[in-house]
Coordinates of C-alpha atoms and ligand atoms in Angstrom, one line a residue:
X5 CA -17.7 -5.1 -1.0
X6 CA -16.4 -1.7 0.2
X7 CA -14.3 0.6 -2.5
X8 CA -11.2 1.5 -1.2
X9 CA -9.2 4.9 -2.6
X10 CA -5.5 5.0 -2.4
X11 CA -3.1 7.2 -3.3
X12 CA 0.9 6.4 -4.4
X13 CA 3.6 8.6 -2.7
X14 CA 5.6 7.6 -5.5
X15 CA 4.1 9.0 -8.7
X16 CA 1.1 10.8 -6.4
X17 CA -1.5 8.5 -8.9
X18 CA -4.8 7.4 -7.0
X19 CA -6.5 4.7 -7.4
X20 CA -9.6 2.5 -6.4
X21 CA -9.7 -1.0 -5.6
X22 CA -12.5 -3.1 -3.8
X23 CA -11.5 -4.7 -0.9
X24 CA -12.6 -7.2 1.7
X25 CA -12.1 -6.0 5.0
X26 CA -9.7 -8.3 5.6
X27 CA -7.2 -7.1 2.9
X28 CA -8.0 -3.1 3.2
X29 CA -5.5 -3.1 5.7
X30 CA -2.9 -5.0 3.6
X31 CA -0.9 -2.4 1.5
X32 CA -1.8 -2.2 -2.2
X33 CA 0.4 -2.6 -4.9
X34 CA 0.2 1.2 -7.2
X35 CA -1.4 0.5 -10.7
X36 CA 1.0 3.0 -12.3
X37 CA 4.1 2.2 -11.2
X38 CA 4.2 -0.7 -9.4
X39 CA 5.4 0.9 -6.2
X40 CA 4.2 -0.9 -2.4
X41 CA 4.6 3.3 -1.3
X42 CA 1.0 3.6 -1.4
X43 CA -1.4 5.1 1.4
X44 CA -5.4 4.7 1.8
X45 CA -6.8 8.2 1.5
X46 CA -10.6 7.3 2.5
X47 CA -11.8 5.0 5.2
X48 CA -14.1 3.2 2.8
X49 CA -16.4 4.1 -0.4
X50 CA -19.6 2.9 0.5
X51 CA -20.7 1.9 -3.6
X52 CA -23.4 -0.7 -3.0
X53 CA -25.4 0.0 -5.8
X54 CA -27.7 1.4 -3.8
X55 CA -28.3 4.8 -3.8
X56 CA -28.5 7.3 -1.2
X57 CA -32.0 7.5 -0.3
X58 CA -33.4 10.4 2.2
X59 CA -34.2 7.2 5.0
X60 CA -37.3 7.9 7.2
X61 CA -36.1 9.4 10.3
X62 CA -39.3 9.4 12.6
X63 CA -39.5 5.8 14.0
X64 CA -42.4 4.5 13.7
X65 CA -44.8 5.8 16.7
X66 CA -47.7 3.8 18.0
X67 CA -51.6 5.1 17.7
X68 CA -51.6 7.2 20.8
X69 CA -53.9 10.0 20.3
X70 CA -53.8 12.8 22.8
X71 CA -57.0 13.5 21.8
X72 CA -58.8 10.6 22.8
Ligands
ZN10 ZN1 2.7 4.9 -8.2

């Protein structure tokens, strides 16, 4: 489930919450004060639990030898 970050324009506290991607477009209720004021600051926190491996780039080329 993607991590959402907010921020309150009320009392300026920000806050996480994981969201389906149904509801991250919902507005979010402000931990501190309660206020609805609130506005997403990041598109989405990818936290899978996985972590952020260098990914092989290079597809993976057939056995063509130029040398052949
Ligand atoms: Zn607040």
């Amino acid at each position: 489930m993607p991590m959402y970050q907010f921020s309150c324009r009320d009392c300026g506290q920000g806050f996480e919450k994981k969201l389906r991607m149904s509801q991250a477009s919902s507005q979010q209720e402000c931990p501190s004060c309660g206020s609805e004021h609130t506005q997403k600051v990041f598109g989405a926190i990818a936290i899978s639990g996985v972590s952020r491996s260098s990914s092989p780039s290079l597809p993976a080329r057939p056995v063509n030898s130029p040398f052949s």
